[in-house]
GROMACS .gro file of N, CA and C in nm:
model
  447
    1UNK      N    1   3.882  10.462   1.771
    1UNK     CA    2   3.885  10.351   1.864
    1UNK      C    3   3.747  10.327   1.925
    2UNK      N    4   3.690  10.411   1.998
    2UNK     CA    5   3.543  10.452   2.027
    2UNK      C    6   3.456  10.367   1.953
    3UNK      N    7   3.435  10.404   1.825
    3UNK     CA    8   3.386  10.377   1.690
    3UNK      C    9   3.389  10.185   1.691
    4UNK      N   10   3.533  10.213   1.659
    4UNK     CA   11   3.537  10.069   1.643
    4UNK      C   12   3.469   9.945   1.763
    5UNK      N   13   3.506   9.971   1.909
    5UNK     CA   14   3.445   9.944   1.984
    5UNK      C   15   3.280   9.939   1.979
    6UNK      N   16   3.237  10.040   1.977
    6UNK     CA   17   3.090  10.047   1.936
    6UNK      C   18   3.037   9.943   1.832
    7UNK      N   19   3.114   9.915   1.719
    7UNK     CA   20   3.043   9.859   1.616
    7UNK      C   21   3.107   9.691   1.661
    8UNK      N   22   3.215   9.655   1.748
    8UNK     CA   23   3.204   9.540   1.800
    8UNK      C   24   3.073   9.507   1.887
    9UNK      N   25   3.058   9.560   1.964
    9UNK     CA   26   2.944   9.554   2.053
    9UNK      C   27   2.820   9.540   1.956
   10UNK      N   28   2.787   9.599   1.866
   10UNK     CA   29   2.690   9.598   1.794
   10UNK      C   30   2.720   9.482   1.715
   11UNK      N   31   2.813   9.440   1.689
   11UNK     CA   32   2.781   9.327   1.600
   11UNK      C   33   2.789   9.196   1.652
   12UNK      N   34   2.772   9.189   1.765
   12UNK     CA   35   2.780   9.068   1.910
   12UNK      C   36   2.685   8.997   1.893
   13UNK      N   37   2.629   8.884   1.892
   13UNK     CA   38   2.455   8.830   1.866
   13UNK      C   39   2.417   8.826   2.002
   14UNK      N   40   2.283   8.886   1.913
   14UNK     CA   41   2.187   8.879   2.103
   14UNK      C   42   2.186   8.840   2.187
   15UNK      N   43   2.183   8.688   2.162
   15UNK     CA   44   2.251   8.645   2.308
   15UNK      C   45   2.331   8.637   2.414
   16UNK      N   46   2.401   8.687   2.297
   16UNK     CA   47   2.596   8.723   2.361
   16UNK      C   48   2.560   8.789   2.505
   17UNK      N   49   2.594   8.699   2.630
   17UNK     CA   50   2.598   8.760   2.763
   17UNK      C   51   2.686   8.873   2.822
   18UNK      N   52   2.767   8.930   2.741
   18UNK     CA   53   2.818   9.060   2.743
   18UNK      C   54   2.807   9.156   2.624
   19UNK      N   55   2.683   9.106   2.592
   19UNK     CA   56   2.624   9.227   2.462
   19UNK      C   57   2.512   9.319   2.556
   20UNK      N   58   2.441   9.261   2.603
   20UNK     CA   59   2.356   9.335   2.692
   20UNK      C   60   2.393   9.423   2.830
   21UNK      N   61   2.512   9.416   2.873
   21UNK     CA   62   2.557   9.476   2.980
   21UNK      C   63   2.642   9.586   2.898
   22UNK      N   64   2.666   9.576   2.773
   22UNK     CA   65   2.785   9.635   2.733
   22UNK      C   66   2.684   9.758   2.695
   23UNK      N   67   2.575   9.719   2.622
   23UNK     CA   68   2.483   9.843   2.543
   23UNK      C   69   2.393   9.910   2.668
   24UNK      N   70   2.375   9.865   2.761
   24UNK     CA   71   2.347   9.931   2.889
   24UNK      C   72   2.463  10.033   2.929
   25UNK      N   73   2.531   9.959   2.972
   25UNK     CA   74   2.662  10.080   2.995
   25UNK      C   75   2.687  10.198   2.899
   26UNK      N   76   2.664  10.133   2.757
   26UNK     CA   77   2.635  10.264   2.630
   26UNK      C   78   2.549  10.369   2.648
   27UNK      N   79   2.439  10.307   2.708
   27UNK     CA   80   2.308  10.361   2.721
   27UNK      C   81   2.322  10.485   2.814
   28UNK      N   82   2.405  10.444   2.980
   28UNK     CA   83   2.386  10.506   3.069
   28UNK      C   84   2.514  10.623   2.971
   29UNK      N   85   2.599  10.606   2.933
   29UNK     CA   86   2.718  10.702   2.863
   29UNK      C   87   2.620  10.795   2.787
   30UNK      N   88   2.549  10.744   2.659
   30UNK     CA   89   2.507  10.803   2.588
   30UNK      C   90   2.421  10.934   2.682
   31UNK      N   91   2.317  10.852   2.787
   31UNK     CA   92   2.238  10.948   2.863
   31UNK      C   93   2.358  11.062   2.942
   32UNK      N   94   2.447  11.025   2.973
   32UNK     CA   95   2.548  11.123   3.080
   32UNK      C   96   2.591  11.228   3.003
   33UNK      N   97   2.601  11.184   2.861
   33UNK     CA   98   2.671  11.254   2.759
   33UNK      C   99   2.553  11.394   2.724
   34UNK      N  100   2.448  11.371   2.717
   34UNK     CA  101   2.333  11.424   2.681
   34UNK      C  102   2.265  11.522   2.777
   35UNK      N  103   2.285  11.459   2.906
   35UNK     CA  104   2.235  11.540   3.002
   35UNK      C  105   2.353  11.613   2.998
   36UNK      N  106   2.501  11.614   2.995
   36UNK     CA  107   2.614  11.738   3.038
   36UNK      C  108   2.618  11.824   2.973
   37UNK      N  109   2.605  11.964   3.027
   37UNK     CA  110   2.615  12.107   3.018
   37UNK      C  111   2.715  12.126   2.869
   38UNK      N  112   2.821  12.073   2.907
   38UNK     CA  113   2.945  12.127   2.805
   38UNK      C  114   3.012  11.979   2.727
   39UNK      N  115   2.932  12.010   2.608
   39UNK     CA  116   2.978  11.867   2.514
   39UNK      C  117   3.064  11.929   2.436
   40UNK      N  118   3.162  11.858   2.415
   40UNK     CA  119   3.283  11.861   2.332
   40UNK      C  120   3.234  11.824   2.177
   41UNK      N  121   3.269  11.821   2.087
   41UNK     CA  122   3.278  11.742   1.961
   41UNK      C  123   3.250  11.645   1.927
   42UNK      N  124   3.435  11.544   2.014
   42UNK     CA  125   3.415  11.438   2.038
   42UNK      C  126   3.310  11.339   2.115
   43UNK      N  127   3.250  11.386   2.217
   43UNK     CA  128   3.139  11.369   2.292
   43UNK      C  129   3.045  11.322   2.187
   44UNK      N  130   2.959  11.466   2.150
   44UNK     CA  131   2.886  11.457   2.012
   44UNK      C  132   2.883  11.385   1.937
   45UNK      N  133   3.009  11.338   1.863
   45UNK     CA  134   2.990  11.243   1.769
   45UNK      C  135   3.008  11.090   1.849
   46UNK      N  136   3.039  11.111   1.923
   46UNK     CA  137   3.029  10.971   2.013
   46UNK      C  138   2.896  10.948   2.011
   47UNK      N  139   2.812  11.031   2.089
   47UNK     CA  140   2.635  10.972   2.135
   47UNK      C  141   2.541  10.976   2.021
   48UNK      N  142   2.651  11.023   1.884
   48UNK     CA  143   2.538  11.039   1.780
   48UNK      C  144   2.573  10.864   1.701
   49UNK      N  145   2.694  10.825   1.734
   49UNK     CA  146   2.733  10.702   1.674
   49UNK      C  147   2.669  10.529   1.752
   50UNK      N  148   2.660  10.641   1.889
   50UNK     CA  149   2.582  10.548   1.979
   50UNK      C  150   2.421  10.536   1.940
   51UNK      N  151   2.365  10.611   1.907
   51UNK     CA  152   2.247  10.584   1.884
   51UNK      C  153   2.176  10.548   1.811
   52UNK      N  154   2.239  10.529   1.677
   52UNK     CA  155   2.173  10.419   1.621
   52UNK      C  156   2.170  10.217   1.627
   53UNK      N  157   2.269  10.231   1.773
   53UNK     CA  158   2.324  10.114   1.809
   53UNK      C  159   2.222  10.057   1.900
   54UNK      N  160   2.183  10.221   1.991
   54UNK     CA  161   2.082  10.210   2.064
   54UNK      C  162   1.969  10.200   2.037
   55UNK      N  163   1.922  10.251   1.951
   55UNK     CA  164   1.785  10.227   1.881
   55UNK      C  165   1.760  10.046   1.827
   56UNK      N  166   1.849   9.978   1.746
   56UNK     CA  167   1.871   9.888   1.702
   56UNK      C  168   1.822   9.814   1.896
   57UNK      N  169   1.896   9.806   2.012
   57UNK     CA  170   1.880   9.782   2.113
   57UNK      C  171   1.724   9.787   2.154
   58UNK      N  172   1.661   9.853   2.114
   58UNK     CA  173   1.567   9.935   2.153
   58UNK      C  174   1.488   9.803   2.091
   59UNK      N  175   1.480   9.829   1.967
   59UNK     CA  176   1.378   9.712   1.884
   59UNK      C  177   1.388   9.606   1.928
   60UNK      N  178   1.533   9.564   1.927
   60UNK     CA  179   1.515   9.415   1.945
   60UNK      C  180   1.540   9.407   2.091
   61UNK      N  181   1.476   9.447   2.192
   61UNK     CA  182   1.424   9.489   2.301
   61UNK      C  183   1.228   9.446   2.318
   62UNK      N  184   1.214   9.503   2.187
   62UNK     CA  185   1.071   9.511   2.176
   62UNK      C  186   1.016   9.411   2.104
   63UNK      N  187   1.109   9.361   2.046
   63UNK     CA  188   1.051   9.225   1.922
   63UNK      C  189   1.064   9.092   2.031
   64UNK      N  190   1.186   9.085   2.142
   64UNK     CA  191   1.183   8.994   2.211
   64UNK      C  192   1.026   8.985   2.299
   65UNK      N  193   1.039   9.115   2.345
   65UNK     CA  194   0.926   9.100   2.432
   65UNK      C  195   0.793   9.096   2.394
   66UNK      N  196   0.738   9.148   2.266
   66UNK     CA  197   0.620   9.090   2.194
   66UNK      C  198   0.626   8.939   2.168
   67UNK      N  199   0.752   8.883   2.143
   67UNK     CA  200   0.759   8.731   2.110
   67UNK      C  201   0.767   8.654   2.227
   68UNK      N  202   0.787   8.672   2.379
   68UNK     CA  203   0.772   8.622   2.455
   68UNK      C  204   0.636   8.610   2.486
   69UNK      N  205   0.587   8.747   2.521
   69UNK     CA  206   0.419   8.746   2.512
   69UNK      C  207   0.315   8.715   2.384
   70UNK      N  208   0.391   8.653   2.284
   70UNK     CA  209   0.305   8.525   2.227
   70UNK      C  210   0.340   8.436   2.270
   71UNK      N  211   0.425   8.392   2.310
   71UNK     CA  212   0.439   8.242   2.306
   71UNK      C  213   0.404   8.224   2.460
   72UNK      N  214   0.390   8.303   2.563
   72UNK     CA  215   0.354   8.289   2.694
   72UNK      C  216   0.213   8.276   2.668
   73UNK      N  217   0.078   8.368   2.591
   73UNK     CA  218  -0.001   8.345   2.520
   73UNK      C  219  -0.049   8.279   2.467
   74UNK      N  220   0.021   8.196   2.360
   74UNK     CA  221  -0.021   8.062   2.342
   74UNK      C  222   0.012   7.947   2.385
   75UNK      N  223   0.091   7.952   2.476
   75UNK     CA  224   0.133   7.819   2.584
   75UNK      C  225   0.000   7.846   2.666
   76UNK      N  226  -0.058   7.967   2.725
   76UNK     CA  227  -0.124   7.989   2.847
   76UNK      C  228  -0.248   7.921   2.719
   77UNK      N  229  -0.297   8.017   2.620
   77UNK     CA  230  -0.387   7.917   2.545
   77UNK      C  231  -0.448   7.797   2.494
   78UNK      N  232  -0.310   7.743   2.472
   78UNK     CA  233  -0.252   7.616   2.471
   78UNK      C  234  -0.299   7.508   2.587
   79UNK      N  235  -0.277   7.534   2.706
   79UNK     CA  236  -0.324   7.482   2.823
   79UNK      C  237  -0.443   7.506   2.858
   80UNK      N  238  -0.499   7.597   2.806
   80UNK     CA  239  -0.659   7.639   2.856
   80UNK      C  240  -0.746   7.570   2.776
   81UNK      N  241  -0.718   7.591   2.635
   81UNK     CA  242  -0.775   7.518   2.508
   81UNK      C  243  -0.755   7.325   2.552
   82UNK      N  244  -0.640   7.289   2.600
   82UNK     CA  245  -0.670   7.157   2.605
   82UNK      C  246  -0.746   7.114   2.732
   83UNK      N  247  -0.735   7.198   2.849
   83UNK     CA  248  -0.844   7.182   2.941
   83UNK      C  249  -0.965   7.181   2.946
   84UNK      N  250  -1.017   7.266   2.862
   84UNK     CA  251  -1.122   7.326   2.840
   84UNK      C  252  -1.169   7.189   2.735
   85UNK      N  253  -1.111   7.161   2.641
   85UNK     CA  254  -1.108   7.042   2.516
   85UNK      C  255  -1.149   6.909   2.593
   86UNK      N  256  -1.062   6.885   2.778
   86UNK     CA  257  -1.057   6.757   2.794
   86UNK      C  258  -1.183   6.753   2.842
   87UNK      N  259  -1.243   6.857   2.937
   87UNK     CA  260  -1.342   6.886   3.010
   87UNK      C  261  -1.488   6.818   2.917
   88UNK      N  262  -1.463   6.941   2.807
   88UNK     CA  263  -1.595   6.923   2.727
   88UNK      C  264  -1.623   6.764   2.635
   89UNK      N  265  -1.477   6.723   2.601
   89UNK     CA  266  -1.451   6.569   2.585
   89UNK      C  267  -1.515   6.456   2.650
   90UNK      N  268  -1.487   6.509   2.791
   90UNK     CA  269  -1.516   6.391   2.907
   90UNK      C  270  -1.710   6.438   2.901
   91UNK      N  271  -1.724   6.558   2.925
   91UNK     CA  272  -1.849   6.558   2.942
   91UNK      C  273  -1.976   6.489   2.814
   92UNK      N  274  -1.876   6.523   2.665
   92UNK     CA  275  -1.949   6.410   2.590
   92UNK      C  276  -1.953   6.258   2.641
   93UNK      N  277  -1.852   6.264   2.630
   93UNK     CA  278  -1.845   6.083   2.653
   93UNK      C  279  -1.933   6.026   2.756
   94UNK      N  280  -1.989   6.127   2.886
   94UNK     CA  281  -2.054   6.103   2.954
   94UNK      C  282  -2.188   6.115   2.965
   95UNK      N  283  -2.253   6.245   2.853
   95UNK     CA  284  -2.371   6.208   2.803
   95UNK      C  285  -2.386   6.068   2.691
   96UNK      N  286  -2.323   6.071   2.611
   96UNK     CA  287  -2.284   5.948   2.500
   96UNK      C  288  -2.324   5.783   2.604
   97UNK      N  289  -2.245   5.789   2.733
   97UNK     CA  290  -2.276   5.664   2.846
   97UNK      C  291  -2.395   5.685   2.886
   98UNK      N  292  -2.486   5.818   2.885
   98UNK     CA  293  -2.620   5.815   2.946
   98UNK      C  294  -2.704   5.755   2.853
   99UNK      N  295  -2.709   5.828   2.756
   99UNK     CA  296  -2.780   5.780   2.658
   99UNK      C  297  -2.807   5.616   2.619
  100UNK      N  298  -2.675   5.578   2.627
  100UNK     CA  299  -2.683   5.359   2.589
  100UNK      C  300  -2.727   5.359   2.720
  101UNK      N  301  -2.665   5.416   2.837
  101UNK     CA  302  -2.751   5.357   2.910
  101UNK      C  303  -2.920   5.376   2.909
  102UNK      N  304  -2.968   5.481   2.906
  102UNK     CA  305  -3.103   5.498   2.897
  102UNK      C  306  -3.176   5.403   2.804
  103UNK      N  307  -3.120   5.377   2.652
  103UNK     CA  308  -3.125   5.292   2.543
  103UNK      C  309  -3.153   5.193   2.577
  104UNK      N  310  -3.059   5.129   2.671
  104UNK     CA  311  -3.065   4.982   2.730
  104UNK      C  312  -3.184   4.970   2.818
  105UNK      N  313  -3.222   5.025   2.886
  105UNK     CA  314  -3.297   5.038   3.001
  105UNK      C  315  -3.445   5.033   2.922
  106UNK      N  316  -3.446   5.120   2.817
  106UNK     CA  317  -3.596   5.149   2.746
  106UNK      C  318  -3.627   5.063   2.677
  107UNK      N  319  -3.478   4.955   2.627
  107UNK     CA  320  -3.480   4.860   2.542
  107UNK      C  321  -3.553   4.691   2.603
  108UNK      N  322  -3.450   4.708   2.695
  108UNK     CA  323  -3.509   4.568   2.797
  108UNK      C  324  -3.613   4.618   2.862
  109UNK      N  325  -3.686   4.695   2.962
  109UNK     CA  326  -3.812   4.754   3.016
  109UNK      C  327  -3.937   4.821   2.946
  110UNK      N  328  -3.909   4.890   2.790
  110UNK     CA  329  -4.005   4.936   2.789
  110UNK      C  330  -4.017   5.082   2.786
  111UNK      N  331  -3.979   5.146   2.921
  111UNK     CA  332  -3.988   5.310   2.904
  111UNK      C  333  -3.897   5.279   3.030
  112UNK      N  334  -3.836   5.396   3.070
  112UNK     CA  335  -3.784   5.449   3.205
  112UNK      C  336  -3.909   5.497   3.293
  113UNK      N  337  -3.900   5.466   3.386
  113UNK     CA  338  -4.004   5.513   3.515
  113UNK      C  339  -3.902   5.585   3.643
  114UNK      N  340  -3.985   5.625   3.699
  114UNK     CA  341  -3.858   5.724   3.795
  114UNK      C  342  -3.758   5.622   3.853
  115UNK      N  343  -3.765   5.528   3.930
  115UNK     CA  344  -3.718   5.429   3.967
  115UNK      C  345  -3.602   5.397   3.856
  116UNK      N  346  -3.613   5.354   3.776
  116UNK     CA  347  -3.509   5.340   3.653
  116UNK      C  348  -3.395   5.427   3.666
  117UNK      N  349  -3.496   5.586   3.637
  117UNK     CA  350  -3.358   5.669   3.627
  117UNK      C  351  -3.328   5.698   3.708
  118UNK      N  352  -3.374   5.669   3.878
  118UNK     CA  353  -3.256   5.692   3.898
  118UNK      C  354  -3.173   5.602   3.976
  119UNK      N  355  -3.128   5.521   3.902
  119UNK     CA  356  -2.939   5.489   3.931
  119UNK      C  357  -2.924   5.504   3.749
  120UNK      N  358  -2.949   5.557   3.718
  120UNK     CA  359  -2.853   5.576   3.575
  120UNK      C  360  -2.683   5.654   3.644
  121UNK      N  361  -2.740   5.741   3.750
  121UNK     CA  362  -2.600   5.806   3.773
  121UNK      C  363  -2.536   5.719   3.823
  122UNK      N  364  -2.540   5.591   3.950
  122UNK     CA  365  -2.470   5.546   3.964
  122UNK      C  366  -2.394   5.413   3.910
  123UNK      N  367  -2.488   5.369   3.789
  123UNK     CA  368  -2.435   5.298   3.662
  123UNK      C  369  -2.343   5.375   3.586
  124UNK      N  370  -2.318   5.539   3.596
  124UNK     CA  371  -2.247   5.597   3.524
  124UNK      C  372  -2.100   5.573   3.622
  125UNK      N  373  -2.116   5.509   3.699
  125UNK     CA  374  -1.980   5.547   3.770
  125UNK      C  375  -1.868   5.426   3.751
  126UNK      N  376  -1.906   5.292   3.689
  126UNK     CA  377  -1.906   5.154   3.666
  126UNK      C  378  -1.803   5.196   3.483
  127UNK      N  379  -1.770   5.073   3.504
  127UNK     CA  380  -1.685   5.060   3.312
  127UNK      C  381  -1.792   5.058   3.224
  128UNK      N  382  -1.774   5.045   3.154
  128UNK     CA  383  -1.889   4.992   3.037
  128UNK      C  384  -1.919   4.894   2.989
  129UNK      N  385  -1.824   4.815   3.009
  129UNK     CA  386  -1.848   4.685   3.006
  129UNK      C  387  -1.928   4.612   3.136
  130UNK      N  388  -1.919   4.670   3.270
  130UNK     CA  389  -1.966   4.612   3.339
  130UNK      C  390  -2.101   4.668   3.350
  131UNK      N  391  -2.142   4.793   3.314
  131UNK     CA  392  -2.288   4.857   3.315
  131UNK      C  393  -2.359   4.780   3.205
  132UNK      N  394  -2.283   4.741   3.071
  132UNK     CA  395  -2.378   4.678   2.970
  132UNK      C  396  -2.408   4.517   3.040
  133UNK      N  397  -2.306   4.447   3.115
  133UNK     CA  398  -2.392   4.337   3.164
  133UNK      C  399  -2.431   4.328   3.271
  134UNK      N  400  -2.460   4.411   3.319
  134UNK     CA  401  -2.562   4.470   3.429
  134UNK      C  402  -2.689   4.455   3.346
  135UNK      N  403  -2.699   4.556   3.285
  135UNK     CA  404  -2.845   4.585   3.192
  135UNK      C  405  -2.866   4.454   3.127
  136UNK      N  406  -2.778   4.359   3.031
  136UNK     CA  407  -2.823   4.273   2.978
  136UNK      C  408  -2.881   4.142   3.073
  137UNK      N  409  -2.798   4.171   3.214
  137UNK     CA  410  -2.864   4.003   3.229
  137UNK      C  411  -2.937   4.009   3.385
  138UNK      N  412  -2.913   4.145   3.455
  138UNK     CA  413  -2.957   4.181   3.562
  138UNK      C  414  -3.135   4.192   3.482
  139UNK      N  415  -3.258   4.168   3.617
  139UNK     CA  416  -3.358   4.187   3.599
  139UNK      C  417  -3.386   4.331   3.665
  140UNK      N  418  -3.513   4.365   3.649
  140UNK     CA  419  -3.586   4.533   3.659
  140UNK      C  420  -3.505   4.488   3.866
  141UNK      N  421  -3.593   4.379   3.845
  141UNK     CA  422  -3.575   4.395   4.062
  141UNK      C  423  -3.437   4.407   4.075
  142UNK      N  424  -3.323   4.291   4.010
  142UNK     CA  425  -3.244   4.284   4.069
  142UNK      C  426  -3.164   4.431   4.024
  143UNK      N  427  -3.184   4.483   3.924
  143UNK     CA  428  -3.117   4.631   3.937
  143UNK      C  429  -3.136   4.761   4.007
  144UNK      N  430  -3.261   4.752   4.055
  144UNK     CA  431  -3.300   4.845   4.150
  144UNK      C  432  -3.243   4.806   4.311
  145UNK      N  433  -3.252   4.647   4.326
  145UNK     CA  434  -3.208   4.633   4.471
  145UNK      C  435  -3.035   4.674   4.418
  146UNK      N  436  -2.991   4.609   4.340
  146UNK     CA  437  -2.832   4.659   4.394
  146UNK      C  438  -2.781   4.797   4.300
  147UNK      N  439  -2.865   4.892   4.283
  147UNK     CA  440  -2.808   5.005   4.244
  147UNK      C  441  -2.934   5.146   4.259
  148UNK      N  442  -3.033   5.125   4.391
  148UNK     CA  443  -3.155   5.181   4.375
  148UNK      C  444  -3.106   5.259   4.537
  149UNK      N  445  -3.159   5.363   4.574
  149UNK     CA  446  -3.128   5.409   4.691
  149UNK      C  447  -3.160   5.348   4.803
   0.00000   0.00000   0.00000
């Protein structure tokens, strides 16, 4: 009866919400059985039938929890990698806007002079569409008065 019981429990799927309370309770038996002074037979072959039920417990104990800590791992990766991705993304795109802008500036003027560069930063803060007709139709003065410190 024992036996049979045992190998129900064992053949329960993991998830089964009274598979895990049941092989705990095995667990603490098997241990009571092991620690007592005076084992019977029956005892004996009880905790020896238990333990390969327990072991089986044991693994897939250990396979869950290596597979949680990948996938907690690569979710946490996952999120770091695309942060890290959007960061370095945005920061191209924002040398990529310095550059046309500088382009533009060297294109219509000539060279950059300190004055020039600097409002490049605060042309960087504008769309792109509105910084390119800035540069195309704004003059040297009128871009320094409305974007010069």
């Amino acid at each position: 009866m024992q036996k049979q019981a045992i190998n129900e429990i064992g053949a329960l799927p993991p998830d089964h919400p009274l598979r895990s309370n049941a092989l705990l309770l095995l667990s603490n038996l098997q241990f009571t059985i092991q620690a007592s002074q005076n084992i019977d037979r029956e005892d004996r072959e009880l905790a020896m039938e238990l333990s390969p039920l327990l072991l089986k417990l044991r693994e897939e104990a250990i396979v869950q929890g290596v597979l949680q800590g990948v996938q907690q791992g690569l979710q946490q990766g996952l999120q770091e990698g695309l942060q890290q991705g959007l960061q370095q993304g945005l920061q191209l795109i924002r040398e990529e806007r310095r550059a046309t802008i500088e382009n533009l500036l060297q294109f219509r003027f000539g060279s950059i002079d300190e004055e020039l560069s600097g409002i490049i930063d605060r042309l960087l803060n504008f769309p792109t569409q509105e910084v390119t007709g800035f540069l195309l139709q704004l003059s040297r003065e009128e871009l320094l008065a409305r974007f010069g410190s």
